[in-house]
Amino acid sequence: SQQGEEDPQALSIQEGENATMNCSYKTSINNLQWYRQNSGRGLVHLILIRSNEREKHSGRLRVTLDTSKKSSSLLITASRAADTASYFCATDFNNDMRFGAGTRLTVKP
Amino acid sequence: NAGVTQTPKFQVLKTGQSMTLQCAQDMNHEYMSWYRQDPGMGLRLIHYSVGAGITDQGEVPNGYNVSRSTTEDFPLRLLSAAPSQTSVYFCASSSLQGGNQPQHFGDGTRLSIL
């Protein structure tokens, strides 16, 4: 299946620590996106990384992509309680976009 | 600028009933889609549309119908509700089909089928 699989399923850290979430997939991709979902809300787009890119940054977010290992990681630095949410990766190949089951991040104040 | 608006936010149905979930976007996006989200699973694509008058099936289309008469609206119809359709439904839009554009999501409709 092309669908990305996030790891870990759940992550609990203290405020100020860094959080790293991983996404693995099985087939070729054109693009990979990361989304955040707060409880009871829709998904919010964070970062899009293309298959020919290796790293992208957006504020406290850093995304890496290793197409040889078919994996991506999302790093949130200096986490805040407001970062508590579920994070999803979405892989795209030829306009077929598939979402993983997500990582539930809890940031304790 | 409201983005993607879904109504209703919550709904309880009895098995066999029909209903329509509404979705509207004000960003003039050509691509719209419907997903369902179940516990422990990623979002699964039900139906999508690349423009007014054009719809196609996604990964899990059975039991659902869609139509796209305008660019703004993309309603999802449950023909005869079944308990297996209990889920959270999300509508999304983007300027183009595929994963090379960010998807904009509504806040979802939480549907329970008794």
Short mmCIF file of C-alpha atoms in Angstrom, two decimals:
data_model
loop_
_atom_site.label_atom_id
_atom_site.label_comp_id
_atom_site.label_asym_id
_atom_site.label_seq_id
_atom_site.Cartn_x
_atom_site.Cartn_y
_atom_site.Cartn_z
CA SER A 1 0.00 0.00 0.00
CA GLN A 2 1.20 3.51 -0.71
CA GLN A 3 -0.27 4.74 2.55
CA GLY A 4 2.17 6.28 4.97
CA GLU A 5 2.55 4.82 8.42
CA GLU A 6 3.45 7.13 11.27
CA ASP A 7 5.65 6.15 14.16
CA PRO A 8 5.21 6.35 17.07
CA GLN A 9 1.45 6.12 17.41
CA ALA A 10 1.60 8.30 20.51
CA LEU A 11 4.26 10.59 21.96
CA SER A 12 4.26 12.48 25.25
CA ILE A 13 6.89 15.12 26.02
CA GLN A 14 7.46 18.11 28.28
CA GLU A 15 7.11 21.66 27.05
CA GLY A 16 10.38 22.91 25.59
CA GLU A 17 11.51 19.50 24.40
CA ASN A 18 11.76 18.50 20.75
CA ALA A 19 9.28 16.09 19.18
CA THR A 20 10.15 13.81 16.28
CA MET A 21 7.59 11.85 14.30
CA ASN A 22 8.34 9.48 11.46
CA CYS A 23 6.44 8.41 8.37
CA SER A 24 7.29 5.36 6.29
CA TYR A 25 5.75 4.35 2.98
CA LYS A 26 6.11 1.51 0.52
CA THR A 27 5.89 2.86 -3.03
CA SER A 28 7.27 5.75 -5.04
CA ILE A 29 5.91 9.19 -4.29
CA ASN A 30 5.75 12.57 -6.01
CA ASN A 31 5.16 14.59 -2.85
CA LEU A 32 4.66 14.14 0.86
CA GLN A 33 2.70 16.45 3.12
CA TRP A 34 2.35 16.80 6.88
CA TYR A 35 -0.87 17.90 8.56
CA ARG A 36 -1.92 18.72 12.12
CA GLN A 37 -5.34 17.96 13.59
CA ASN A 38 -6.48 19.47 16.84
CA SER A 39 -9.16 17.60 18.74
CA GLY A 40 -12.56 17.99 17.11
CA ARG A 41 -11.20 20.00 14.18
CA GLY A 42 -10.21 19.43 10.58
CA LEU A 43 -6.69 18.85 9.33
CA VAL A 44 -4.43 21.84 8.84
CA HIS A 45 -1.63 21.76 6.29
CA LEU A 46 1.88 22.21 7.71
CA ILE A 47 4.50 21.44 5.07
CA LEU A 48 4.74 19.95 1.58
CA ILE A 49 8.00 18.36 0.48
CA ARG A 50 8.59 17.17 -3.07
CA SER A 51 10.37 13.95 -3.95
CA ASN A 52 13.46 15.82 -5.17
CA GLU A 53 13.80 17.76 -1.91
CA ARG A 54 15.57 16.48 1.19
CA GLU A 55 14.67 19.02 3.85
CA LYS A 56 12.25 21.89 4.43
CA HIS A 57 11.75 24.28 7.29
CA SER A 58 8.80 26.31 8.48
CA GLY A 59 9.22 28.15 11.76
CA ARG A 60 9.79 25.51 14.44
CA LEU A 61 9.03 22.70 12.00
CA ARG A 62 11.65 20.75 10.10
CA VAL A 63 10.73 18.01 7.64
CA THR A 64 13.17 15.61 6.05
CA LEU A 65 12.59 13.16 3.23
CA ASP A 66 14.73 10.14 2.39
CA THR A 67 13.34 8.54 -0.75
CA SER A 68 15.93 5.75 -0.66
CA LYS A 69 14.57 4.66 2.72
CA LYS A 70 10.99 5.64 1.84
CA SER A 71 10.68 7.66 5.00
CA SER A 72 10.08 11.19 6.24
CA SER A 73 10.37 12.81 9.61
CA LEU A 74 8.72 15.82 11.20
CA LEU A 75 10.66 17.60 13.94
CA ILE A 76 8.97 20.17 16.15
CA THR A 77 11.54 22.12 18.14
CA ALA A 78 10.94 23.82 21.49
CA SER A 79 7.48 22.31 21.76
CA ARG A 80 4.59 24.15 23.39
CA ALA A 81 1.38 22.94 24.99
CA ALA A 82 -0.44 24.32 21.95
CA ASP A 83 1.40 21.77 19.77
CA THR A 84 -0.71 19.03 21.38
CA ALA A 85 -2.50 17.47 18.41
CA SER A 86 -2.44 14.54 16.01
CA TYR A 87 0.01 14.73 13.14
CA PHE A 88 -0.52 12.97 9.82
CA CYS A 89 1.64 12.37 6.81
CA ALA A 90 0.06 12.13 3.37
CA THR A 91 1.83 10.59 0.42
CA ASP A 92 1.01 11.41 -3.18
CA PHE A 93 1.76 9.43 -6.31
CA ASN A 94 0.14 10.39 -9.60
CA ASN A 95 -2.61 12.39 -7.87
CA ASP A 96 -3.46 9.49 -5.55
CA MET A 97 -3.11 10.91 -2.06
CA ARG A 98 -3.14 8.62 0.98
CA PHE A 99 -3.07 9.52 4.68
CA GLY A 100 -1.47 7.60 7.51
CA ALA A 101 -3.17 6.88 10.83
CA GLY A 102 -1.28 9.64 12.62
CA THR A 103 0.87 10.28 15.67
CA ARG A 104 -0.86 11.64 18.76
CA LEU A 105 1.46 14.22 20.37
CA THR A 106 0.86 15.42 23.92
CA VAL A 107 2.97 18.30 25.20
CA LYS A 108 2.80 18.69 28.98
CA PRO A 109 3.16 22.19 30.44
CA ASN B 1 -13.12 34.21 4.01
CA ALA B 2 -14.70 31.13 5.60
CA GLY B 3 -12.64 28.44 3.80
CA VAL B 4 -14.40 25.06 3.80
CA THR B 5 -17.72 24.90 5.65
CA GLN B 6 -19.41 21.63 6.56
CA THR B 7 -22.92 21.18 7.90
CA PRO B 8 -24.22 19.70 10.08
CA LYS B 9 -21.48 19.26 12.71
CA PHE B 10 -23.26 16.33 14.35
CA GLN B 11 -25.96 13.96 13.18
CA VAL B 12 -27.59 10.80 14.48
CA LEU B 13 -29.44 8.58 12.03
CA LYS B 14 -31.31 5.33 12.18
CA THR B 15 -30.30 2.45 9.95
CA GLY B 16 -31.89 2.84 6.54
CA GLN B 17 -32.35 6.59 6.69
CA SER B 18 -30.84 8.84 4.07
CA MET B 19 -29.22 12.21 4.47
CA THR B 20 -26.98 14.73 2.77
CA LEU B 21 -23.80 16.17 4.24
CA GLN B 22 -23.16 19.64 2.95
CA CYS B 23 -19.80 21.10 1.97
CA ALA B 24 -19.11 24.56 0.60
CA GLN B 25 -15.86 26.39 -0.14
CA ASP B 26 -15.29 30.04 -1.01
CA MET B 27 -11.75 29.78 -2.39
CA ASN B 28 -12.74 29.05 -5.99
CA HIS B 29 -10.99 25.69 -5.79
CA GLU B 30 -11.54 23.25 -8.61
CA TYR B 31 -10.71 20.12 -6.63
CA MET B 32 -12.98 18.94 -3.81
CA SER B 33 -13.08 15.66 -1.96
CA TRP B 34 -14.76 13.73 0.82
CA TYR B 35 -12.94 11.59 3.38
CA ARG B 36 -14.01 9.50 6.30
CA GLN B 37 -11.90 9.19 9.44
CA ASP B 38 -12.20 6.15 11.65
CA PRO B 39 -10.30 5.45 14.89
CA GLY B 40 -6.81 4.07 14.31
CA MET B 41 -7.00 4.62 10.57
CA GLY B 42 -5.95 7.38 8.26
CA LEU B 43 -8.38 9.40 6.24
CA ARG B 44 -9.90 7.37 3.43
CA LEU B 45 -11.08 9.00 0.22
CA ILE B 46 -14.76 8.43 -0.59
CA HIS B 47 -15.39 10.55 -3.69
CA TYR B 48 -13.74 13.49 -5.36
CA SER B 49 -14.39 16.09 -8.04
CA VAL B 50 -11.93 17.93 -10.30
CA GLY B 51 -14.49 20.53 -11.31
CA ALA B 52 -18.18 21.28 -11.74
CA GLY B 53 -19.97 18.40 -13.40
CA ILE B 54 -17.10 15.93 -12.87
CA THR B 55 -16.97 13.40 -10.04
CA ASP B 56 -15.15 10.13 -9.48
CA GLN B 57 -14.85 7.38 -6.91
CA GLY B 58 -12.17 7.16 -4.31
CA GLU B 59 -11.04 4.30 -2.13
CA VAL B 60 -14.33 3.62 -0.28
CA PRO B 61 -17.25 4.86 -2.42
CA ASN B 62 -19.89 2.21 -1.68
CA GLY B 63 -23.04 3.56 -0.04
CA TYR B 64 -22.30 7.18 -0.96
CA ASN B 65 -23.24 9.46 -3.85
CA VAL B 66 -21.94 12.88 -4.82
CA SER B 67 -22.68 15.57 -7.35
CA ARG B 68 -20.95 18.83 -8.27
CA SER B 69 -23.30 21.32 -9.87
CA THR B 70 -21.28 24.39 -8.86
CA THR B 71 -17.64 25.09 -8.08
CA GLU B 72 -18.53 26.00 -4.50
CA ASP B 73 -20.65 23.05 -3.35
CA PHE B 74 -19.95 19.33 -3.09
CA PRO B 75 -22.66 17.46 -1.13
CA LEU B 76 -22.25 13.86 0.01
CA ARG B 77 -25.35 11.67 0.14
CA LEU B 78 -25.84 8.57 2.22
CA LEU B 79 -28.49 6.57 0.39
CA SER B 80 -29.44 4.06 3.10
CA ALA B 81 -27.42 4.55 6.27
CA ALA B 82 -25.69 1.55 7.84
CA PRO B 83 -23.91 1.28 11.21
CA SER B 84 -20.62 0.78 9.32
CA GLN B 85 -20.97 4.35 8.09
CA THR B 86 -20.62 5.73 11.61
CA SER B 87 -17.59 7.96 11.24
CA VAL B 88 -16.30 11.50 11.05
CA TYR B 89 -16.60 12.91 7.56
CA PHE B 90 -14.29 15.60 6.22
CA CYS B 91 -14.61 17.67 3.11
CA ALA B 92 -11.48 19.17 1.58
CA SER B 93 -10.62 21.43 -1.31
CA SER B 94 -7.52 22.51 -3.18
CA SER B 95 -6.68 24.43 -6.30
CA LEU B 96 -5.53 21.27 -8.09
CA GLN B 97 -5.96 17.54 -7.71
CA GLY B 98 -3.21 15.63 -6.05
CA GLY B 99 -0.61 16.06 -3.40
CA ASN B 100 1.32 18.93 -4.95
CA GLN B 101 -1.09 21.42 -3.41
CA PRO B 102 -2.19 21.84 0.22
CA GLN B 103 -5.62 20.53 1.02
CA HIS B 104 -7.98 22.78 3.00
CA PHE B 105 -10.26 20.86 5.33
CA GLY B 106 -13.58 21.61 6.96
CA ASP B 107 -14.11 20.83 10.64
CA GLY B 108 -16.01 17.65 9.93
CA THR B 109 -19.42 16.08 10.42
CA ARG B 110 -19.67 13.52 13.21
CA LEU B 111 -22.21 10.93 12.10
CA SER B 112 -23.66 8.13 14.21
CA ILE B 113 -25.84 5.42 12.71
CA LEU B 114 -27.96 3.50 15.19
#
